[in-house]
């Protein structure tokens, strides 16, 4: 057989989903997976900076952090932790089903993952709503959301005590404000990643419903699974760091 005929035969045997610049589907999968891990490393560095700020201010203002943590709803936070652990299970099962070429199972497991993700965001919405109603927000956010309402140390409420009547609580009130800034920054950024994940999931689900995945090509499901696991792991760290500070010692 001539070289030209051999080359033609190899190209004819290519999987429809194989890009022309890859020698094989295995190489394409390895490259895509490596690319996703590189992206996740950048995400780790991004959240790592925020976690570093948290640890630094926690060391400086531990009393205020403990006080602020005690104001969070540990039941809602714990429920969201269970929800995300459940979503990690369903997405792992979805990846496994896709690898086996089980279309219907993949679809339903992806739907279950999406539902759990939405449940998480709904719970977080109600948790934020309580904070907004109580004006437990950083100064800038309060001015933007509640124009015309003053929000200084003089009228900051902590556990029902008016700081203006108890000046000795003023330093703690300032520290609690720092905790709340970090709380909204970390949980808000995490929620944004959840929303992005649900958007990606909608695309993956549509592809699964169309039957585009098979035993030979399931890279998008696997790559999405890595992203979803990362977002879940971030919350596993956030829950004890934010909600359990007051239980320290």
PDB file of C-alpha atoms in Angstrom:
ATOM      1  CA  UNK A   1       0.000   0.000   0.000  1.00  0.00           C
ATOM      2  CA  UNK A   2       1.369   3.431  -0.937  1.00  0.00           C
ATOM      3  CA  UNK A   3       1.981   6.174   1.622  1.00  0.00           C
ATOM      4  CA  UNK A   4      -0.773   8.277   0.053  1.00  0.00           C
ATOM      5  CA  UNK A   5      -3.292   5.463   0.363  1.00  0.00           C
ATOM      6  CA  UNK A   6      -2.248   4.807   3.961  1.00  0.00           C
ATOM      7  CA  UNK A   7      -2.614   8.476   4.843  1.00  0.00           C
ATOM      8  CA  UNK A   8      -6.048   8.576   3.213  1.00  0.00           C
ATOM      9  CA  UNK A   9      -7.106   5.511   5.184  1.00  0.00           C
ATOM     10  CA  UNK A  10      -5.979   7.026   8.471  1.00  0.00           C
ATOM     11  CA  UNK A  11      -7.899  10.252   7.831  1.00  0.00           C
ATOM     12  CA  UNK A  12     -10.978   8.275   6.813  1.00  0.00           C
ATOM     13  CA  UNK A  13     -10.828   6.414  10.127  1.00  0.00           C
ATOM     14  CA  UNK A  14     -10.822   9.630  12.136  1.00  0.00           C
ATOM     15  CA  UNK A  15     -13.654  10.156  14.574  1.00  0.00           C
ATOM     16  CA  UNK A  16     -16.011  12.949  13.423  1.00  0.00           C
ATOM     17  CA  UNK A  17     -15.214  14.858  16.618  1.00  0.00           C
ATOM     18  CA  UNK A  18     -11.455  14.599  16.198  1.00  0.00           C
ATOM     19  CA  UNK A  19      -9.858  17.915  15.323  1.00  0.00           C
ATOM     20  CA  UNK A  20      -7.420  17.893  12.420  1.00  0.00           C
ATOM     21  CA  UNK A  21      -4.454  19.019  14.519  1.00  0.00           C
ATOM     22  CA  UNK A  22      -4.592  15.975  16.802  1.00  0.00           C
ATOM     23  CA  UNK A  23      -3.122  12.591  15.912  1.00  0.00           C
ATOM     24  CA  UNK A  24      -5.730  10.653  17.866  1.00  0.00           C
ATOM     25  CA  UNK A  25      -8.799  10.996  20.069  1.00  0.00           C
ATOM     26  CA  UNK A  26      -6.654  10.034  23.061  1.00  0.00           C
ATOM     27  CA  UNK A  27      -4.278  12.916  22.383  1.00  0.00           C
ATOM     28  CA  UNK A  28      -7.216  15.292  21.953  1.00  0.00           C
ATOM     29  CA  UNK A  29      -8.695  14.194  25.276  1.00  0.00           C
ATOM     30  CA  UNK A  30      -5.379  14.524  27.099  1.00  0.00           C
ATOM     31  CA  UNK A  31      -4.849  17.997  25.674  1.00  0.00           C
ATOM     32  CA  UNK A  32      -8.337  19.168  26.628  1.00  0.00           C
ATOM     33  CA  UNK A  33      -7.951  17.771  30.136  1.00  0.00           C
ATOM     34  CA  UNK A  34      -4.552  19.388  30.557  1.00  0.00           C
ATOM     35  CA  UNK A  35      -5.966  22.711  29.381  1.00  0.00           C
ATOM     36  CA  UNK A  36      -8.743  22.491  31.944  1.00  0.00           C
ATOM     37  CA  UNK A  37      -6.274  21.754  34.733  1.00  0.00           C
ATOM     38  CA  UNK A  38      -4.222  24.793  33.710  1.00  0.00           C
ATOM     39  CA  UNK A  39      -7.379  26.894  33.916  1.00  0.00           C
ATOM     40  CA  UNK A  40      -8.188  25.458  37.347  1.00  0.00           C
ATOM     41  CA  UNK A  41      -4.691  26.359  38.545  1.00  0.00           C
ATOM     42  CA  UNK A  42      -5.388  29.984  37.642  1.00  0.00           C
ATOM     43  CA  UNK A  43      -8.674  29.735  39.544  1.00  0.00           C
ATOM     44  CA  UNK A  44      -6.839  28.349  42.560  1.00  0.00           C
ATOM     45  CA  UNK A  45      -4.478  31.326  42.462  1.00  0.00           C
ATOM     46  CA  UNK A  46      -7.461  33.689  42.155  1.00  0.00           C
ATOM     47  CA  UNK A  47      -9.325  32.250  45.133  1.00  0.00           C
ATOM     48  CA  UNK A  48      -6.015  31.737  46.925  1.00  0.00           C
ATOM     49  CA  UNK A  49      -5.501  35.488  47.058  1.00  0.00           C
ATOM     50  CA  UNK A  50      -8.938  35.946  48.584  1.00  0.00           C
ATOM     51  CA  UNK A  51      -8.328  33.165  51.100  1.00  0.00           C
ATOM     52  CA  UNK A  52      -4.989  34.763  52.009  1.00  0.00           C
ATOM     53  CA  UNK A  53      -6.758  38.068  52.723  1.00  0.00           C
ATOM     54  CA  UNK A  54      -9.274  36.188  54.844  1.00  0.00           C
ATOM     55  CA  UNK A  55      -6.570  34.469  56.922  1.00  0.00           C
ATOM     56  CA  UNK A  56      -4.653  37.708  57.418  1.00  0.00           C
ATOM     57  CA  UNK A  57      -7.645  39.692  58.637  1.00  0.00           C
ATOM     58  CA  UNK A  58      -8.847  36.783  60.725  1.00  0.00           C
ATOM     59  CA  UNK A  59      -5.542  36.818  62.619  1.00  0.00           C
ATOM     60  CA  UNK A  60      -5.808  40.574  63.121  1.00  0.00           C
ATOM     61  CA  UNK A  61      -9.516  40.761  63.948  1.00  0.00           C
ATOM     62  CA  UNK A  62     -10.463  37.391  65.349  1.00  0.00           C
ATOM     63  CA  UNK A  63     -13.026  38.751  67.885  1.00  0.00           C
ATOM     64  CA  UNK A  64     -14.869  40.570  65.110  1.00  0.00           C
ATOM     65  CA  UNK A  65     -14.663  37.567  62.802  1.00  0.00           C
ATOM     66  CA  UNK A  66     -16.071  35.295  65.495  1.00  0.00           C
ATOM     67  CA  UNK A  67     -18.869  37.780  66.146  1.00  0.00           C
ATOM     68  CA  UNK A  68     -19.647  38.134  62.444  1.00  0.00           C
ATOM     69  CA  UNK A  69     -19.581  34.372  61.908  1.00  0.00           C
ATOM     70  CA  UNK A  70     -22.118  33.895  64.699  1.00  0.00           C
ATOM     71  CA  UNK A  71     -24.516  36.107  62.724  1.00  0.00           C
ATOM     72  CA  UNK A  72     -24.509  33.700  59.775  1.00  0.00           C
ATOM     73  CA  UNK A  73     -27.138  30.988  59.484  1.00  0.00           C
ATOM     74  CA  UNK A  74     -25.216  27.762  60.027  1.00  0.00           C
ATOM     75  CA  UNK A  75     -28.288  25.706  59.098  1.00  0.00           C
ATOM     76  CA  UNK A  76     -28.519  27.277  55.637  1.00  0.00           C
ATOM     77  CA  UNK A  77     -24.773  27.045  55.187  1.00  0.00           C
ATOM     78  CA  UNK A  78     -24.746  23.398  56.246  1.00  0.00           C
ATOM     79  CA  UNK A  79     -27.680  22.598  53.980  1.00  0.00           C
ATOM     80  CA  UNK A  80     -25.888  24.166  51.027  1.00  0.00           C
ATOM     81  CA  UNK A  81     -22.818  22.077  51.844  1.00  0.00           C
ATOM     82  CA  UNK A  82     -24.873  18.880  51.676  1.00  0.00           C
ATOM     83  CA  UNK A  83     -26.504  20.081  48.444  1.00  0.00           C
ATOM     84  CA  UNK A  84     -23.161  20.670  46.744  1.00  0.00           C
ATOM     85  CA  UNK A  85     -21.726  17.365  47.942  1.00  0.00           C
ATOM     86  CA  UNK A  86     -24.786  15.737  46.398  1.00  0.00           C
ATOM     87  CA  UNK A  87     -24.211  17.620  43.150  1.00  0.00           C
ATOM     88  CA  UNK A  88     -20.606  16.401  43.059  1.00  0.00           C
ATOM     89  CA  UNK A  89     -21.928  12.849  43.279  1.00  0.00           C
ATOM     90  CA  UNK A  90     -24.458  13.336  40.478  1.00  0.00           C
ATOM     91  CA  UNK A  91     -21.937  15.000  38.147  1.00  0.00           C
ATOM     92  CA  UNK A  92     -19.419  12.212  38.791  1.00  0.00           C
ATOM     93  CA  UNK A  93     -22.107   9.671  37.945  1.00  0.00           C
ATOM     94  CA  UNK A  94     -22.995  11.673  34.820  1.00  0.00           C
ATOM     95  CA  UNK A  95     -19.380  11.525  33.643  1.00  0.00           C
ATOM     96  CA  UNK A  96     -19.308   7.780  34.263  1.00  0.00           C
ATOM     97  CA  UNK A  97     -22.578   7.301  32.379  1.00  0.00           C
ATOM     98  CA  UNK A  98     -21.238   9.335  29.454  1.00  0.00           C
ATOM     99  CA  UNK A  99     -18.108   7.185  29.369  1.00  0.00           C
ATOM    100  CA  UNK A 100     -20.314   4.101  29.070  1.00  0.00           C
ATOM    101  CA  UNK A 101     -22.419   5.713  26.352  1.00  0.00           C
ATOM    102  CA  UNK A 102     -25.603   5.682  28.458  1.00  0.00           C
ATOM    103  CA  UNK A 103     -27.459   8.640  26.992  1.00  0.00           C
ATOM    104  CA  UNK A 104     -30.610   8.719  29.127  1.00  0.00           C
ATOM    105  CA  UNK A 105     -28.707   8.185  32.362  1.00  0.00           C
ATOM    106  CA  UNK A 106     -26.294  10.963  31.455  1.00  0.00           C
ATOM    107  CA  UNK A 107     -29.168  13.344  30.720  1.00  0.00           C
ATOM    108  CA  UNK A 108     -31.013  12.696  33.972  1.00  0.00           C
ATOM    109  CA  UNK A 109     -27.874  12.933  36.083  1.00  0.00           C
ATOM    110  CA  UNK A 110     -26.983  16.250  34.465  1.00  0.00           C
ATOM    111  CA  UNK A 111     -30.513  17.477  35.158  1.00  0.00           C
ATOM    112  CA  UNK A 112     -30.152  16.404  38.796  1.00  0.00           C
ATOM    113  CA  UNK A 113     -26.854  18.286  39.009  1.00  0.00           C
ATOM    114  CA  UNK A 114     -28.490  21.415  37.612  1.00  0.00           C
ATOM    115  CA  UNK A 115     -31.397  21.186  40.045  1.00  0.00           C
ATOM    116  CA  UNK A 116     -29.025  20.893  42.993  1.00  0.00           C
ATOM    117  CA  UNK A 117     -27.050  23.870  41.700  1.00  0.00           C
ATOM    118  CA  UNK A 118     -30.228  25.937  41.477  1.00  0.00           C
ATOM    119  CA  UNK A 119     -31.242  24.837  44.986  1.00  0.00           C
ATOM    120  CA  UNK A 120     -27.880  26.092  46.256  1.00  0.00           C
ATOM    121  CA  UNK A 121     -28.374  29.502  44.653  1.00  0.00           C
ATOM    122  CA  UNK A 122     -31.956  29.793  45.936  1.00  0.00           C
ATOM    123  CA  UNK A 123     -30.799  29.085  49.491  1.00  0.00           C
ATOM    124  CA  UNK A 124     -27.989  31.594  49.096  1.00  0.00           C
ATOM    125  CA  UNK A 125     -30.510  34.153  47.813  1.00  0.00           C
ATOM    126  CA  UNK A 126     -32.619  33.843  50.969  1.00  0.00           C
ATOM    127  CA  UNK A 127     -29.490  34.044  53.096  1.00  0.00           C
ATOM    128  CA  UNK A 128     -28.428  37.238  51.332  1.00  0.00           C
ATOM    129  CA  UNK A 129     -31.968  38.590  51.619  1.00  0.00           C
ATOM    130  CA  UNK A 130     -31.763  38.432  55.406  1.00  0.00           C
ATOM    131  CA  UNK A 131     -28.485  40.328  55.328  1.00  0.00           C
ATOM    132  CA  UNK A 132     -29.918  42.977  52.996  1.00  0.00           C
ATOM    133  CA  UNK A 133     -33.032  43.371  55.164  1.00  0.00           C
ATOM    134  CA  UNK A 134     -30.865  43.814  58.246  1.00  0.00           C
ATOM    135  CA  UNK A 135     -28.487  46.175  56.426  1.00  0.00           C
ATOM    136  CA  UNK A 136     -25.610  43.911  57.439  1.00  0.00           C
ATOM    137  CA  UNK A 137     -23.575  45.110  54.487  1.00  0.00           C
ATOM    138  CA  UNK A 138     -20.292  46.891  53.826  1.00  0.00           C
ATOM    139  CA  UNK A 139     -20.566  50.688  53.726  1.00  0.00           C
ATOM    140  CA  UNK A 140     -20.421  51.048  49.941  1.00  0.00           C
ATOM    141  CA  UNK A 141     -23.000  48.335  49.326  1.00  0.00           C
ATOM    142  CA  UNK A 142     -25.347  49.865  51.880  1.00  0.00           C
ATOM    143  CA  UNK A 143     -25.091  53.318  50.323  1.00  0.00           C
ATOM    144  CA  UNK A 144     -25.794  51.823  46.876  1.00  0.00           C
ATOM    145  CA  UNK A 145     -28.686  49.589  47.937  1.00  0.00           C
ATOM    146  CA  UNK A 146     -30.189  51.911  50.521  1.00  0.00           C
ATOM    147  CA  UNK A 147     -29.518  55.502  49.367  1.00  0.00           C
ATOM    148  CA  UNK A 148     -30.037  58.163  51.984  1.00  0.00           C
ATOM    149  CA  UNK A 149     -29.577  55.759  54.884  1.00  0.00           C
ATOM    150  CA  UNK A 150     -26.578  56.396  57.110  1.00  0.00           C
ATOM    151  CA  UNK A 151     -24.487  53.414  58.053  1.00  0.00           C
ATOM    152  CA  UNK A 152     -21.590  54.267  60.296  1.00  0.00           C
ATOM    153  CA  UNK A 153     -20.203  52.790  63.470  1.00  0.00           C
ATOM    154  CA  UNK A 154     -22.509  55.098  65.381  1.00  0.00           C
ATOM    155  CA  UNK A 155     -25.645  53.237  64.320  1.00  0.00           C
ATOM    156  CA  UNK A 156     -24.254  49.801  63.489  1.00  0.00           C
ATOM    157  CA  UNK A 157     -26.356  47.181  65.228  1.00  0.00           C
ATOM    158  CA  UNK A 158     -24.592  44.146  66.652  1.00  0.00           C
ATOM    159  CA  UNK A 159     -26.669  41.435  68.326  1.00  0.00           C
ATOM    160  CA  UNK A 160     -29.430  43.928  68.989  1.00  0.00           C
ATOM    161  CA  UNK A 161     -27.193  46.450  70.780  1.00  0.00           C
ATOM    162  CA  UNK A 162     -26.945  49.950  69.452  1.00  0.00           C
ATOM    163  CA  UNK A 163     -23.261  50.833  69.340  1.00  0.00           C
ATOM    164  CA  UNK A 164     -24.110  54.493  69.907  1.00  0.00           C
ATOM    165  CA  UNK A 165     -25.357  53.430  73.329  1.00  0.00           C
ATOM    166  CA  UNK A 166     -22.430  51.061  73.912  1.00  0.00           C
ATOM    167  CA  UNK A 167     -19.237  52.720  72.642  1.00  0.00           C
ATOM    168  CA  UNK A 168     -17.111  49.783  73.807  1.00  0.00           C
ATOM    169  CA  UNK A 169     -18.633  47.710  70.978  1.00  0.00           C
ATOM    170  CA  UNK A 170     -17.415  50.117  68.307  1.00  0.00           C
ATOM    171  CA  UNK A 171     -14.090  48.304  67.666  1.00  0.00           C
ATOM    172  CA  UNK A 172     -15.912  44.985  67.265  1.00  0.00           C
ATOM    173  CA  UNK A 173     -18.453  46.589  64.939  1.00  0.00           C
ATOM    174  CA  UNK A 174     -15.633  47.769  62.705  1.00  0.00           C
ATOM    175  CA  UNK A 175     -14.130  44.284  62.701  1.00  0.00           C
ATOM    176  CA  UNK A 176     -17.484  42.696  61.910  1.00  0.00           C
ATOM    177  CA  UNK A 177     -17.760  45.035  58.940  1.00  0.00           C
ATOM    178  CA  UNK A 178     -14.418  43.707  57.642  1.00  0.00           C
ATOM    179  CA  UNK A 179     -15.694  40.150  58.073  1.00  0.00           C
ATOM    180  CA  UNK A 180     -18.867  40.946  56.140  1.00  0.00           C
ATOM    181  CA  UNK A 181     -16.865  42.485  53.280  1.00  0.00           C
ATOM    182  CA  UNK A 182     -14.844  39.282  52.971  1.00  0.00           C
ATOM    183  CA  UNK A 183     -17.965  37.135  53.405  1.00  0.00           C
ATOM    184  CA  UNK A 184     -19.775  38.826  50.523  1.00  0.00           C
ATOM    185  CA  UNK A 185     -16.644  38.846  48.356  1.00  0.00           C
ATOM    186  CA  UNK A 186     -15.956  35.129  48.788  1.00  0.00           C
ATOM    187  CA  UNK A 187     -19.520  33.833  48.671  1.00  0.00           C
ATOM    188  CA  UNK A 188     -20.477  36.257  45.907  1.00  0.00           C
ATOM    189  CA  UNK A 189     -17.582  35.166  43.721  1.00  0.00           C
ATOM    190  CA  UNK A 190     -18.408  31.540  44.435  1.00  0.00           C
ATOM    191  CA  UNK A 191     -22.056  32.130  43.507  1.00  0.00           C
ATOM    192  CA  UNK A 192     -20.915  33.757  40.263  1.00  0.00           C
ATOM    193  CA  UNK A 193     -18.933  30.617  39.445  1.00  0.00           C
ATOM    194  CA  UNK A 194     -22.026  28.553  40.202  1.00  0.00           C
ATOM    195  CA  UNK A 195     -24.089  30.645  37.771  1.00  0.00           C
ATOM    196  CA  UNK A 196     -21.417  30.260  35.096  1.00  0.00           C
ATOM    197  CA  UNK A 197     -21.366  26.519  35.789  1.00  0.00           C
ATOM    198  CA  UNK A 198     -25.125  26.277  35.309  1.00  0.00           C
ATOM    199  CA  UNK A 199     -24.783  28.112  32.002  1.00  0.00           C
ATOM    200  CA  UNK A 200     -22.163  25.621  30.831  1.00  0.00           C
ATOM    201  CA  UNK A 201     -24.307  22.776  32.133  1.00  0.00           C
ATOM    202  CA  UNK A 202     -27.230  23.928  29.988  1.00  0.00           C
ATOM    203  CA  UNK A 203     -25.043  23.602  26.887  1.00  0.00           C
ATOM    204  CA  UNK A 204     -23.713  20.181  27.920  1.00  0.00           C
ATOM    205  CA  UNK A 205     -27.241  18.993  28.712  1.00  0.00           C
ATOM    206  CA  UNK A 206     -28.503  20.100  25.311  1.00  0.00           C
ATOM    207  CA  UNK A 207     -25.695  18.138  23.642  1.00  0.00           C
ATOM    208  CA  UNK A 208     -26.488  15.080  25.761  1.00  0.00           C
ATOM    209  CA  UNK A 209     -30.175  15.236  24.852  1.00  0.00           C
ATOM    210  CA  UNK A 210     -29.195  15.330  21.173  1.00  0.00           C
ATOM    211  CA  UNK A 211     -27.130  12.200  21.699  1.00  0.00           C
ATOM    212  CA  UNK A 212     -23.842  13.834  20.761  1.00  0.00           C
ATOM    213  CA  UNK A 213     -21.828  11.932  23.371  1.00  0.00           C
ATOM    214  CA  UNK A 214     -20.632   8.353  23.053  1.00  0.00           C
ATOM    215  CA  UNK A 215     -18.070   5.949  24.489  1.00  0.00           C
ATOM    216  CA  UNK A 216     -15.547   7.464  22.103  1.00  0.00           C
ATOM    217  CA  UNK A 217     -16.321  11.144  22.736  1.00  0.00           C
ATOM    218  CA  UNK A 218     -17.459  12.530  26.073  1.00  0.00           C
ATOM    219  CA  UNK A 219     -14.754  15.158  26.652  1.00  0.00           C
ATOM    220  CA  UNK A 220     -17.168  18.090  27.321  1.00  0.00           C
ATOM    221  CA  UNK A 221     -18.932  16.168  30.115  1.00  0.00           C
ATOM    222  CA  UNK A 222     -15.647  15.233  31.754  1.00  0.00           C
ATOM    223  CA  UNK A 223     -14.226  18.752  31.474  1.00  0.00           C
ATOM    224  CA  UNK A 224     -17.406  20.233  32.919  1.00  0.00           C
ATOM    225  CA  UNK A 225     -17.211  17.706  35.751  1.00  0.00           C
ATOM    226  CA  UNK A 226     -13.747  18.990  36.684  1.00  0.00           C
ATOM    227  CA  UNK A 227     -15.034  22.572  36.814  1.00  0.00           C
ATOM    228  CA  UNK A 228     -18.065  21.624  38.890  1.00  0.00           C
ATOM    229  CA  UNK A 229     -15.951  19.651  41.371  1.00  0.00           C
ATOM    230  CA  UNK A 230     -13.639  22.638  41.760  1.00  0.00           C
ATOM    231  CA  UNK A 231     -16.531  24.978  42.562  1.00  0.00           C
ATOM    232  CA  UNK A 232     -17.858  22.445  45.082  1.00  0.00           C
ATOM    233  CA  UNK A 233     -14.450  22.108  46.734  1.00  0.00           C
ATOM    234  CA  UNK A 234     -14.183  25.884  47.102  1.00  0.00           C
ATOM    235  CA  UNK A 235     -17.440  25.847  49.072  1.00  0.00           C
ATOM    236  CA  UNK A 236     -16.167  22.973  51.245  1.00  0.00           C
ATOM    237  CA  UNK A 237     -13.437  25.384  52.362  1.00  0.00           C
ATOM    238  CA  UNK A 238     -15.736  28.409  52.612  1.00  0.00           C
ATOM    239  CA  UNK A 239     -18.255  26.768  54.928  1.00  0.00           C
ATOM    240  CA  UNK A 240     -15.952  26.146  57.930  1.00  0.00           C
ATOM    241  CA  UNK A 241     -13.917  29.300  57.357  1.00  0.00           C
ATOM    242  CA  UNK A 242     -16.978  31.574  57.337  1.00  0.00           C
ATOM    243  CA  UNK A 243     -19.668  29.790  59.317  1.00  0.00           C
ATOM    244  CA  UNK A 244     -17.670  28.050  62.069  1.00  0.00           C
ATOM    245  CA  UNK A 245     -15.285  30.794  63.219  1.00  0.00           C
ATOM    246  CA  UNK A 246     -17.243  31.385  66.416  1.00  0.00           C
ATOM    247  CA  UNK A 247     -16.854  27.704  67.305  1.00  0.00           C
ATOM    248  CA  UNK A 248     -13.083  28.042  67.340  1.00  0.00           C
ATOM    249  CA  UNK A 249     -11.511  26.926  70.579  1.00  0.00           C
TER     250      UNK A 249
END
